[in-house]
mmCIF file of C-alpha atoms in Angstrom:
data_model
loop_
_atom_site.group_PDB
_atom_site.id
_atom_site.type_symbol
_atom_site.label_atom_id
_atom_site.label_comp_id
_atom_site.label_asym_id
_atom_site.label_seq_id
_atom_site.Cartn_x
_atom_site.Cartn_y
_atom_site.Cartn_z
ATOM 1 C CA MET D 30 7.342 26.722 24.097
ATOM 2 C CA ASN D 31 6.666 26.890 19.859
ATOM 3 C CA LEU D 32 7.854 23.185 19.459
ATOM 4 C CA ILE D 33 5.737 21.877 22.597
ATOM 5 C CA ARG D 34 2.542 23.676 21.078
ATOM 6 C CA TYR D 35 3.684 22.120 17.684
ATOM 7 C CA TRP D 36 3.647 18.461 18.875
ATOM 8 C CA ARG D 37 0.504 19.092 20.419
ATOM 9 C CA ARG D 38 -1.140 19.600 17.257
ATOM 10 C CA ILE D 39 -0.318 16.465 15.694
ATOM 11 C CA ASP D 40 -3.234 13.776 15.139
ATOM 12 C CA SER D 41 -2.849 11.704 17.977
ATOM 13 C CA SER D 42 -5.599 9.261 16.838
ATOM 14 C CA LEU D 43 -3.681 8.580 13.742
ATOM 15 C CA LEU D 44 -0.462 8.098 15.347
ATOM 16 C CA MET D 45 -1.399 5.751 18.223
ATOM 17 C CA THR D 46 -3.822 3.546 15.252
ATOM 18 C CA VAL D 47 -0.481 3.141 13.395
ATOM 19 C CA LEU D 48 1.191 2.363 16.561
ATOM 20 C CA GLY D 49 -1.288 -0.158 17.395
ATOM 21 C CA LEU D 50 -0.761 -1.784 13.767
ATOM 22 C CA ALA D 51 2.686 -2.138 14.038
ATOM 23 C CA VAL D 52 2.944 -3.854 17.905
ATOM 24 C CA VAL D 53 -0.054 -6.204 16.287
ATOM 25 C CA SER D 54 2.349 -6.517 13.130
ATOM 26 C CA LEU D 55 5.510 -7.515 15.280
ATOM 27 C CA LEU D 56 3.367 -10.086 17.382
ATOM 28 C CA ILE D 57 2.015 -11.777 14.042
ATOM 29 C CA ILE D 58 5.169 -11.974 12.217
ATOM 30 C CA ALA D 59 7.188 -13.559 15.274
ATOM 31 C CA SER D 60 4.216 -16.077 15.474
ATOM 32 C CA ALA D 61 3.812 -16.774 11.943
ATOM 33 C CA THR D 62 7.832 -17.256 11.433
ATOM 34 C CA HIS D 63 8.137 -18.876 14.564
ATOM 35 C CA ALA D 64 8.718 -22.307 13.228
ATOM 36 C CA ASN D 65 12.111 -22.172 11.860
ATOM 37 C CA VAL D 66 12.115 -23.612 8.062
ATOM 38 C CA PRO D 67 15.441 -25.048 6.614
ATOM 39 C CA GLY D 68 17.623 -22.562 4.787
ATOM 40 C CA HIS D 69 15.522 -19.450 5.858
ATOM 41 C CA PRO D 70 16.012 -17.240 8.822
ATOM 42 C CA GLY D 71 13.972 -17.584 11.932
ATOM 43 C CA GLN D 72 11.317 -15.479 13.661
ATOM 44 C CA PHE D 73 14.260 -13.259 15.673
ATOM 45 C CA ASP D 74 15.665 -12.116 12.186
ATOM 46 C CA PHE D 75 12.320 -11.465 10.754
ATOM 47 C CA VAL D 76 11.208 -9.564 13.943
ATOM 48 C CA ILE D 77 14.416 -7.625 14.320
ATOM 49 C CA LYS D 78 14.899 -6.669 10.748
ATOM 50 C CA GLN D 79 10.990 -5.417 10.471
ATOM 51 C CA GLY D 80 11.695 -3.414 13.858
ATOM 52 C CA VAL D 81 14.655 -1.376 12.727
ATOM 53 C CA PHE D 82 12.631 -0.395 9.573
ATOM 54 C CA LEU D 83 9.826 0.498 12.113
ATOM 55 C CA LEU D 84 12.195 2.558 14.285
ATOM 56 C CA LEU D 85 13.648 4.142 11.084
ATOM 57 C CA GLY D 86 10.713 4.914 9.604
ATOM 58 C CA LEU D 87 9.191 6.720 12.756
ATOM 59 C CA VAL D 88 12.130 8.702 13.000
ATOM 60 C CA VAL D 89 11.997 9.800 9.400
ATOM 61 C CA ALA D 90 8.034 10.519 9.852
ATOM 62 C CA GLY D 91 8.557 12.606 12.982
ATOM 63 C CA GLY D 92 11.623 14.459 11.445
ATOM 64 C CA SER D 93 9.590 15.274 8.388
ATOM 65 C CA LEU D 94 7.119 17.437 10.315
ATOM 66 C CA TYR D 95 9.797 20.056 10.402
ATOM 67 C CA PHE D 96 9.637 20.179 6.497
ATOM 68 C CA ASP D 97 6.592 21.983 5.244
ATOM 69 C CA TYR D 98 4.740 19.577 2.840
ATOM 70 C CA ARG D 99 4.148 22.662 0.576
ATOM 71 C CA LYS D 100 7.587 22.702 -0.766
ATOM 72 C CA LEU D 101 7.580 19.346 -2.198
ATOM 73 C CA TYR D 102 5.547 21.129 -5.130
ATOM 74 C CA ARG D 103 8.659 22.524 -6.298
ATOM 75 C CA PHE D 104 10.614 19.336 -6.133
ATOM 76 C CA VAL D 105 8.341 17.245 -8.351
ATOM 77 C CA PRO D 106 10.343 17.244 -11.347
ATOM 78 C CA ALA D 107 13.503 16.217 -9.477
ATOM 79 C CA LEU D 108 11.262 13.407 -7.904
ATOM 80 C CA TYR D 109 9.736 12.085 -11.131
ATOM 81 C CA VAL D 110 13.202 11.647 -12.424
ATOM 82 C CA VAL D 111 14.567 10.071 -9.461
ATOM 83 C CA ASN D 112 11.631 7.449 -9.529
ATOM 84 C CA ALA D 113 11.942 6.662 -12.974
ATOM 85 C CA VAL D 114 15.899 6.220 -12.619
ATOM 86 C CA MET D 115 15.327 3.816 -9.677
ATOM 87 C CA LEU D 116 12.732 1.815 -11.174
ATOM 88 C CA LEU D 117 15.229 1.473 -14.371
ATOM 89 C CA VAL D 118 17.880 0.244 -11.980
ATOM 90 C CA VAL D 119 15.833 -2.432 -10.813
ATOM 91 C CA LYS D 120 15.192 -3.262 -14.162
ATOM 92 C CA PHE D 121 18.825 -3.426 -15.063
ATOM 93 C CA ALA D 122 20.794 -4.465 -12.054
ATOM 94 C CA GLY D 123 17.767 -5.188 -9.470
ATOM 95 C CA THR D 124 17.676 -8.877 -7.396
ATOM 96 C CA SER D 125 15.239 -11.718 -8.513
ATOM 97 C CA ALA D 126 12.733 -13.614 -6.253
ATOM 98 C CA LEU D 127 9.724 -15.759 -7.019
ATOM 99 C CA GLY D 128 10.023 -14.959 -10.675
ATOM 100 C CA ALA D 129 10.156 -11.316 -10.578
ATOM 101 C CA GLN D 130 12.774 -8.970 -10.867
ATOM 102 C CA ARG D 131 11.552 -6.076 -8.003
ATOM 103 C CA TRP D 132 14.462 -5.548 -5.583
ATOM 104 C CA ILE D 133 17.462 -3.612 -4.974
ATOM 105 C CA GLN D 134 20.323 -5.413 -2.334
ATOM 106 C CA ILE D 135 21.776 -3.207 -0.106
ATOM 107 C CA GLY D 136 24.023 -5.249 2.221
ATOM 108 C CA PRO D 137 21.760 -7.583 4.414
ATOM 109 C CA PHE D 138 18.521 -5.444 3.518
ATOM 110 C CA THR D 139 16.498 -5.149 0.276
ATOM 111 C CA LEU D 140 14.538 -2.414 -1.008
ATOM 112 C CA GLN D 141 11.745 -2.379 -3.530
ATOM 113 C CA PRO D 142 11.694 0.863 -5.464
ATOM 114 C CA SER D 143 7.937 0.329 -6.437
ATOM 115 C CA GLU D 144 6.887 0.949 -2.839
ATOM 116 C CA PHE D 145 8.650 4.179 -2.860
ATOM 117 C CA ALA D 146 7.496 4.876 -6.110
ATOM 118 C CA LYS D 147 3.724 5.149 -4.766
ATOM 119 C CA ILE D 148 4.260 8.309 -2.573
ATOM 120 C CA ILE D 149 6.334 9.964 -5.144
ATOM 121 C CA MET D 150 3.710 9.512 -7.749
ATOM 122 C CA ILE D 151 1.091 10.723 -5.266
ATOM 123 C CA ILE D 152 2.985 13.962 -4.864
ATOM 124 C CA CYS D 153 3.866 14.397 -8.844
ATOM 125 C CA LEU D 154 -0.027 13.594 -9.297
ATOM 126 C CA ALA D 155 -1.052 16.041 -6.647
ATOM 127 C CA ARG D 156 0.768 18.656 -8.000
ATOM 128 C CA LEU D 157 -0.473 18.244 -11.380
ATOM 129 C CA LEU D 158 -4.298 17.752 -10.593
ATOM 130 C CA SER D 159 -3.917 20.986 -8.010
ATOM 131 C CA ASN D 160 -3.488 22.975 -10.982
ATOM 132 C CA ASN D 161 -6.231 22.305 -12.934
ATOM 133 C CA LYS D 162 -9.359 24.442 -11.902
ATOM 134 C CA LYS D 163 -11.842 22.925 -14.973
ATOM 135 C CA GLY D 164 -12.047 19.515 -13.641
ATOM 136 C CA TYR D 165 -11.793 16.331 -15.665
ATOM 137 C CA ARG D 166 -14.764 15.957 -17.814
ATOM 138 C CA THR D 167 -13.338 15.118 -21.348
ATOM 139 C CA TRP D 168 -10.910 12.664 -22.602
ATOM 140 C CA LYS D 169 -8.483 15.259 -23.511
ATOM 141 C CA SER D 170 -8.697 16.687 -20.079
ATOM 142 C CA LEU D 171 -7.177 13.169 -18.626
ATOM 143 C CA LEU D 172 -4.446 12.797 -21.389
ATOM 144 C CA PRO D 173 -1.469 14.653 -18.739
ATOM 145 C CA VAL D 174 -2.697 12.483 -16.143
ATOM 146 C CA ALA D 175 -2.337 9.426 -18.183
ATOM 147 C CA GLY D 176 1.252 10.850 -19.865
ATOM 148 C CA LEU D 177 2.451 11.440 -16.263
ATOM 149 C CA MET D 178 1.486 7.794 -14.993
ATOM 150 C CA ALA D 179 2.291 6.037 -17.957
ATOM 151 C CA LEU D 180 6.215 5.512 -17.888
ATOM 152 C CA PRO D 181 6.265 4.659 -14.141
ATOM 153 C CA THR D 182 3.276 1.984 -14.328
ATOM 154 C CA LEU D 183 4.686 0.484 -17.250
ATOM 155 C CA LEU D 184 8.220 -0.002 -15.702
ATOM 156 C CA ILE D 185 6.682 -1.850 -12.643
ATOM 157 C CA PHE D 186 4.449 -3.853 -14.854
ATOM 158 C CA ILE D 187 7.168 -5.447 -16.754
ATOM 159 C CA GLN D 188 9.165 -6.587 -13.443
ATOM 160 C CA PRO D 189 6.532 -7.972 -13.517
ATOM 161 C CA ASP D 190 4.154 -6.445 -10.405
ATOM 162 C CA LEU D 191 0.792 -6.329 -11.885
ATOM 163 C CA GLY D 192 -0.193 -5.313 -8.124
ATOM 164 C CA THR D 193 1.327 -2.363 -7.627
ATOM 165 C CA SER D 194 0.264 -1.151 -11.038
ATOM 166 C CA LEU D 195 -3.170 -1.599 -9.946
ATOM 167 C CA VAL D 196 -2.497 0.359 -6.914
ATOM 168 C CA PHE D 197 -1.523 3.272 -9.324
ATOM 169 C CA GLY D 198 -4.805 2.874 -10.991
ATOM 170 C CA ALA D 199 -6.552 3.275 -7.892
ATOM 171 C CA ILE D 200 -4.600 6.153 -6.790
ATOM 172 C CA THR D 201 -5.174 7.709 -9.692
ATOM 173 C CA PHE D 202 -8.870 7.241 -9.717
ATOM 174 C CA GLY D 203 -9.261 8.243 -5.973
ATOM 175 C CA MET D 204 -7.573 11.772 -6.542
ATOM 176 C CA LEU D 205 -9.492 12.294 -9.931
ATOM 177 C CA TYR D 206 -12.754 11.698 -8.092
ATOM 178 C CA ILE D 207 -12.556 14.445 -6.048
ATOM 179 C CA CYS D 208 -11.252 16.987 -8.830
ATOM 180 C CA GLY D 209 -14.465 16.298 -10.613
ATOM 181 C CA LEU D 210 -13.944 13.112 -12.596
ATOM 182 C CA ASN D 211 -17.030 12.910 -15.109
ATOM 183 C CA MET D 212 -18.309 9.460 -14.181
ATOM 184 C CA SER D 213 -19.515 8.574 -17.836
ATOM 185 C CA LEU D 214 -15.907 8.366 -18.881
ATOM 186 C CA VAL D 215 -15.489 6.008 -16.207
ATOM 187 C CA LYS D 216 -18.338 4.023 -17.542
ATOM 188 C CA LYS D 217 -17.065 3.982 -20.764
ATOM 189 C CA ALA D 218 -13.779 2.989 -20.207
ATOM 190 C CA PHE D 219 -14.975 0.118 -18.370
ATOM 191 C CA ILE D 220 -17.076 -1.084 -21.361
ATOM 192 C CA ALA D 221 -13.850 -0.417 -23.505
ATOM 193 C CA PHE D 222 -12.040 -2.509 -20.899
ATOM 194 C CA VAL D 223 -14.277 -5.521 -21.189
ATOM 195 C CA ALA D 224 -14.493 -5.391 -25.265
ATOM 196 C CA ILE D 225 -10.234 -5.616 -25.233
ATOM 197 C CA PHE D 226 -10.185 -7.935 -22.405
ATOM 198 C CA PRO D 227 -9.714 -10.939 -24.869
ATOM 199 C CA LEU D 228 -6.547 -9.249 -26.118
ATOM 200 C CA ILE D 229 -5.276 -8.481 -22.746
ATOM 201 C CA TRP D 230 -5.907 -12.169 -21.663
ATOM 202 C CA PHE D 231 -4.102 -13.732 -24.787
ATOM 203 C CA PHE D 232 -1.028 -10.996 -25.215
ATOM 204 C CA VAL D 233 -0.389 -9.212 -22.284
ATOM 205 C CA LEU D 234 -1.299 -11.385 -18.958
ATOM 206 C CA HIS D 235 1.303 -13.943 -17.785
ATOM 207 C CA SER D 236 0.254 -17.644 -17.495
ATOM 208 C CA TYR D 237 0.565 -17.259 -13.776
ATOM 209 C CA GLN D 238 -1.953 -14.018 -13.724
ATOM 210 C CA LYS D 239 -4.223 -16.042 -16.240
ATOM 211 C CA MET D 240 -4.195 -18.993 -13.343
ATOM 212 C CA ARG D 241 -5.178 -16.540 -10.524
ATOM 213 C CA ILE D 242 -8.027 -15.098 -12.177
ATOM 214 C CA LEU D 243 -9.279 -18.621 -12.685
ATOM 215 C CA VAL D 244 -8.383 -19.668 -9.373
ATOM 216 C CA LEU D 245 -10.842 -16.891 -8.034
ATOM 217 C CA PHE D 246 -13.874 -18.370 -9.477
ATOM 218 C CA ASN D 247 -12.611 -22.040 -8.783
ATOM 219 C CA PRO D 248 -9.544 -22.697 -6.407
ATOM 220 C CA SER D 249 -9.943 -26.429 -7.121
ATOM 221 C CA VAL D 250 -8.797 -25.644 -10.600
ATOM 222 C CA ASP D 251 -5.215 -26.131 -9.522
ATOM 223 C CA PRO D 252 -5.442 -27.185 -5.902
ATOM 224 C CA TYR D 253 -1.711 -27.625 -5.524
ATOM 225 C CA GLY D 254 -0.658 -24.674 -7.584
ATOM 226 C CA SER D 255 -2.094 -21.227 -7.793
ATOM 227 C CA GLY D 256 -5.292 -22.026 -5.679
ATOM 228 C CA TYR D 257 -3.241 -23.769 -3.102
ATOM 229 C CA HIS D 258 -2.797 -20.334 -1.302
ATOM 230 C CA VAL D 259 -6.394 -19.294 -1.055
ATOM 231 C CA ILE D 260 -7.330 -23.068 -0.062
ATOM 232 C CA GLN D 261 -4.985 -22.897 2.891
ATOM 233 C CA SER D 262 -5.818 -19.234 3.635
ATOM 234 C CA LYS D 263 -9.636 -19.762 3.985
ATOM 235 C CA ILE D 264 -8.832 -23.431 5.902
ATOM 236 C CA SER D 265 -6.761 -21.011 8.322
ATOM 237 C CA ILE D 266 -9.284 -18.380 9.117
ATOM 238 C CA GLY D 267 -12.345 -20.654 9.084
ATOM 239 C CA SER D 268 -10.346 -22.534 11.810
ATOM 240 C CA GLY D 269 -9.679 -19.524 13.812
ATOM 241 C CA GLY D 270 -13.185 -19.397 14.844
ATOM 242 C CA PHE D 271 -14.359 -16.761 17.284
ATOM 243 C CA ILE D 272 -11.464 -16.429 19.870
ATOM 244 C CA GLY D 273 -8.878 -18.165 17.932
ATOM 245 C CA GLN D 274 -6.120 -20.635 18.243
ATOM 246 C CA GLY D 275 -3.884 -18.557 20.251
ATOM 247 C CA LEU D 276 -0.484 -16.875 19.177
ATOM 248 C CA PHE D 277 2.394 -19.326 17.982
ATOM 249 C CA ALA D 278 -0.609 -21.906 18.125
ATOM 250 C CA GLY D 279 -2.177 -21.728 14.576
ATOM 251 C CA THR D 280 -1.595 -25.308 13.113
ATOM 252 C CA GLN D 281 -1.984 -23.856 9.441
ATOM 253 C CA SER D 282 0.604 -21.274 10.095
ATOM 254 C CA GLN D 283 2.992 -23.311 12.665
ATOM 255 C CA LEU D 284 3.242 -26.327 10.191
ATOM 256 C CA ASN D 285 3.685 -24.517 7.195
ATOM 257 C CA PHE D 286 0.686 -25.274 5.360
ATOM 258 C CA LEU D 287 0.264 -21.495 4.803
ATOM 259 C CA PRO D 288 2.438 -19.775 2.040
ATOM 260 C CA GLU D 289 3.694 -16.625 2.775
ATOM 261 C CA ASN D 290 2.273 -16.327 5.938
ATOM 262 C CA HIS D 291 4.212 -13.357 7.051
ATOM 263 C CA THR D 292 3.727 -11.369 3.937
ATOM 264 C CA ASP D 293 0.618 -11.576 1.530
ATOM 265 C CA PHE D 294 -1.126 -13.680 3.834
ATOM 266 C CA ILE D 295 -0.659 -12.396 7.041
ATOM 267 C CA PHE D 296 -4.229 -11.363 7.798
ATOM 268 C CA SER D 297 -5.077 -15.199 7.459
ATOM 269 C CA VAL D 298 -2.423 -15.742 10.686
ATOM 270 C CA ILE D 299 -4.647 -13.186 12.422
ATOM 271 C CA GLY D 300 -8.076 -15.002 11.655
ATOM 272 C CA GLU D 301 -6.374 -18.360 12.624
ATOM 273 C CA GLU D 302 -4.562 -17.466 16.260
ATOM 274 C CA LEU D 303 -6.731 -14.367 17.302
ATOM 275 C CA GLY D 304 -9.884 -15.482 15.639
ATOM 276 C CA PHE D 305 -12.833 -13.197 14.637
ATOM 277 C CA VAL D 306 -12.547 -11.066 17.644
ATOM 278 C CA GLY D 307 -8.687 -10.160 16.415
ATOM 279 C CA ALA D 308 -9.698 -9.708 12.872
ATOM 280 C CA ILE D 309 -12.663 -7.332 13.451
ATOM 281 C CA PHE D 310 -9.901 -5.275 16.035
ATOM 282 C CA VAL D 311 -7.380 -4.983 13.390
ATOM 283 C CA LEU D 312 -10.274 -3.938 10.752
ATOM 284 C CA PHE D 313 -11.238 -1.650 13.210
ATOM 285 C CA LEU D 314 -7.720 -0.012 13.488
ATOM 286 C CA TYR D 315 -7.686 0.132 9.572
ATOM 287 C CA PHE D 316 -10.986 1.811 9.954
ATOM 288 C CA ILE D 317 -9.781 4.591 12.126
ATOM 289 C CA LEU D 318 -6.755 5.045 10.195
ATOM 290 C CA LEU D 319 -8.712 5.240 6.461
ATOM 291 C CA TYR D 320 -11.077 7.745 8.478
ATOM 292 C CA ARG D 321 -8.290 9.932 9.763
ATOM 293 C CA ALA D 322 -6.856 9.995 6.346
ATOM 294 C CA LEU D 323 -9.916 11.008 4.896
ATOM 295 C CA MET D 324 -10.538 13.753 7.369
ATOM 296 C CA ILE D 325 -7.099 15.299 6.893
ATOM 297 C CA SER D 326 -8.016 15.653 3.357
ATOM 298 C CA ARG D 327 -10.800 17.550 3.948
ATOM 299 C CA SER D 328 -9.263 19.941 6.430
ATOM 300 C CA SER D 329 -6.346 20.905 4.400
ATOM 301 C CA GLY D 330 -6.170 24.475 3.605
ATOM 302 C CA ASP D 331 -4.790 24.239 0.097
ATOM 303 C CA ALA D 332 -5.855 22.080 -2.882
ATOM 304 C CA PHE D 333 -2.061 20.572 -2.925
ATOM 305 C CA GLY D 334 -2.287 18.944 0.559
ATOM 306 C CA SER D 335 -6.073 17.767 0.402
ATOM 307 C CA LEU D 336 -4.939 15.829 -2.760
ATOM 308 C CA LEU D 337 -1.875 14.414 -1.159
ATOM 309 C CA ALA D 338 -4.156 12.874 1.686
ATOM 310 C CA CYS D 339 -6.517 11.837 -0.758
ATOM 311 C CA GLY D 340 -4.072 9.649 -2.729
ATOM 312 C CA ILE D 341 -2.402 8.051 0.656
ATOM 313 C CA PHE D 342 -6.286 7.275 1.263
ATOM 314 C CA SER D 343 -6.896 5.905 -1.533
ATOM 315 C CA MET D 344 -3.644 3.812 -1.926
ATOM 316 C CA TRP D 345 -4.561 2.528 1.650
ATOM 317 C CA LEU D 346 -8.020 1.644 1.137
ATOM 318 C CA PHE D 347 -7.440 -0.301 -2.017
ATOM 319 C CA GLN D 348 -4.457 -2.256 -0.791
ATOM 320 C CA ILE D 349 -6.594 -3.254 2.660
ATOM 321 C CA PHE D 350 -9.636 -4.375 0.270
ATOM 322 C CA ILE D 351 -7.455 -6.483 -1.884
ATOM 323 C CA ASN D 352 -5.260 -8.216 0.504
ATOM 324 C CA VAL D 353 -7.844 -9.044 2.793
ATOM 325 C CA GLY D 354 -10.501 -9.897 0.130
ATOM 326 C CA MET D 355 -7.739 -12.412 -1.440
ATOM 327 C CA THR D 356 -7.164 -14.013 1.996
ATOM 328 C CA LEU D 357 -11.117 -14.605 2.051
ATOM 329 C CA GLY D 358 -11.256 -15.780 -1.611
ATOM 330 C CA ILE D 359 -12.911 -12.871 -3.006
ATOM 331 C CA MET D 360 -10.157 -11.312 -4.440
ATOM 332 C CA PRO D 361 -7.456 -12.568 -6.768
ATOM 333 C CA VAL D 362 -4.108 -13.221 -5.564
ATOM 334 C CA THR D 363 -2.004 -10.032 -6.424
ATOM 335 C CA GLY D 364 0.688 -9.994 -4.056
ATOM 336 C CA ILE D 365 -0.179 -6.503 -2.453
ATOM 337 C CA PRO D 366 0.695 -6.283 1.268
ATOM 338 C CA LEU D 367 -1.287 -5.134 3.893
ATOM 339 C CA PRO D 368 -0.216 -1.698 5.205
ATOM 340 C CA PHE D 369 1.580 -1.502 8.205
ATOM 341 C CA MET D 370 0.866 -5.298 8.956
ATOM 342 C CA SER D 371 2.944 -7.235 6.057
ATOM 343 C CA TYR D 372 6.512 -8.229 6.717
ATOM 344 C CA GLY D 373 8.677 -6.104 4.308
ATOM 345 C CA GLY D 374 11.039 -3.001 5.288
ATOM 346 C CA SER D 375 10.294 -1.001 2.319
ATOM 347 C CA ALA D 376 6.651 -1.325 2.395
ATOM 348 C CA LEU D 377 6.573 -0.347 5.970
ATOM 349 C CA LEU D 378 9.145 2.885 5.512
ATOM 350 C CA MET D 379 7.009 4.090 2.727
ATOM 351 C CA ASN D 380 3.535 3.794 4.803
ATOM 352 C CA LEU D 381 5.343 5.702 7.530
ATOM 353 C CA LEU D 382 6.517 8.459 5.340
ATOM 354 C CA CYS D 383 3.130 8.260 4.218
ATOM 355 C CA VAL D 384 1.939 8.859 8.107
ATOM 356 C CA GLY D 385 4.599 11.637 8.394
ATOM 357 C CA LEU D 386 3.080 13.517 5.520
ATOM 358 C CA LEU D 387 -0.345 13.234 6.901
ATOM 359 C CA MET D 388 0.824 14.680 10.195
ATOM 360 C CA ASN D 389 2.480 17.447 8.285
ATOM 361 C CA ILE D 390 -0.567 18.524 6.394
ATOM 362 C CA TYR D 391 -2.830 18.287 9.712
ATOM 363 C CA VAL D 392 -0.553 20.559 11.583
ATOM 364 C CA ARG D 393 -0.507 22.982 9.242
ATOM 365 C CA ARG D 394 -4.033 23.219 8.026
ATOM 366 C CA LYS D 395 -3.950 26.477 10.041
ATOM 367 C CA LYS D 396 -0.659 28.826 9.245
ATOM 368 C CA LEU D 397 1.858 27.489 12.010
ATOM 369 C CA MET D 398 5.301 28.705 11.863
ATOM 370 C CA PHE D 399 8.402 28.501 14.139
ATOM 371 C CA ASP D 400 9.036 31.914 15.212
#
């Protein structure tokens, strides 16, 4: 009887929204990979692999509900060490693709530890911030936060993976904001960033990263290189019109003009094949997802749980904004996936773990025991 009462307390709105996004994702991945490319797997392989990770993620997320999230507080040191070890393994024994070394090969599957690093660092940062009752109003108060985030951010940046490094920054800012971050520090940090940007441009950024920034302002500066993705994406979305060209019927996607159409630019396929109506529907689902995450953060009975939910909210908000923005040509191409939508088992599994954690916080907003 208690188990039935327990499952009745889960956030059904959040669960149905995630399932809706997952179903749309499988349909769009099937459509985006419909036209087989020589030397690459067809739609069946992509959909099956994504479906396997979806089922695995749902099982893990459901099972995690029986584990009190507050116990994670004690495991933070171990999680931090495990995270650092995984990222080091990628550096020295990982597999490479598209000029980056970000994956670990496990049989027919590849895992991307930087994706799991997101949720691990949210947990670690939530413990650190929940212990500070004075807020963050001086540079000195931010030193422990900077020290915590420095190692994983550096290990991910050198893969190189600028996109995930930026996600870490968004997570940190979002969680600090609800902890009383002094916004004058943010203004000063922004001014300092602008001042040292020339040094970053010449000595830190890779040539392809520089080109992506230039393409943001003028895609035609490199129409057959870095600007090609953006140009084709805007053509795809524009050609979708109001109701779209229909599933499996998008010309840009089906004729392989649109690169990475099942991963980074999957929203372009949605715009082309489902049109304005389909794109708005997907964005509406994301609105519900973010709203529920924010409400769970507000309703949590303890600071640790509230910060966990806030970190997940900040991560999803940033990734959705950047990914959709880059398909429209108003944000630089960073390789940040669209949550629950882009093809990728590691990202999907991590996001479903986040859903399980949110559900865990929600059902325990009031004391709930299995006795």
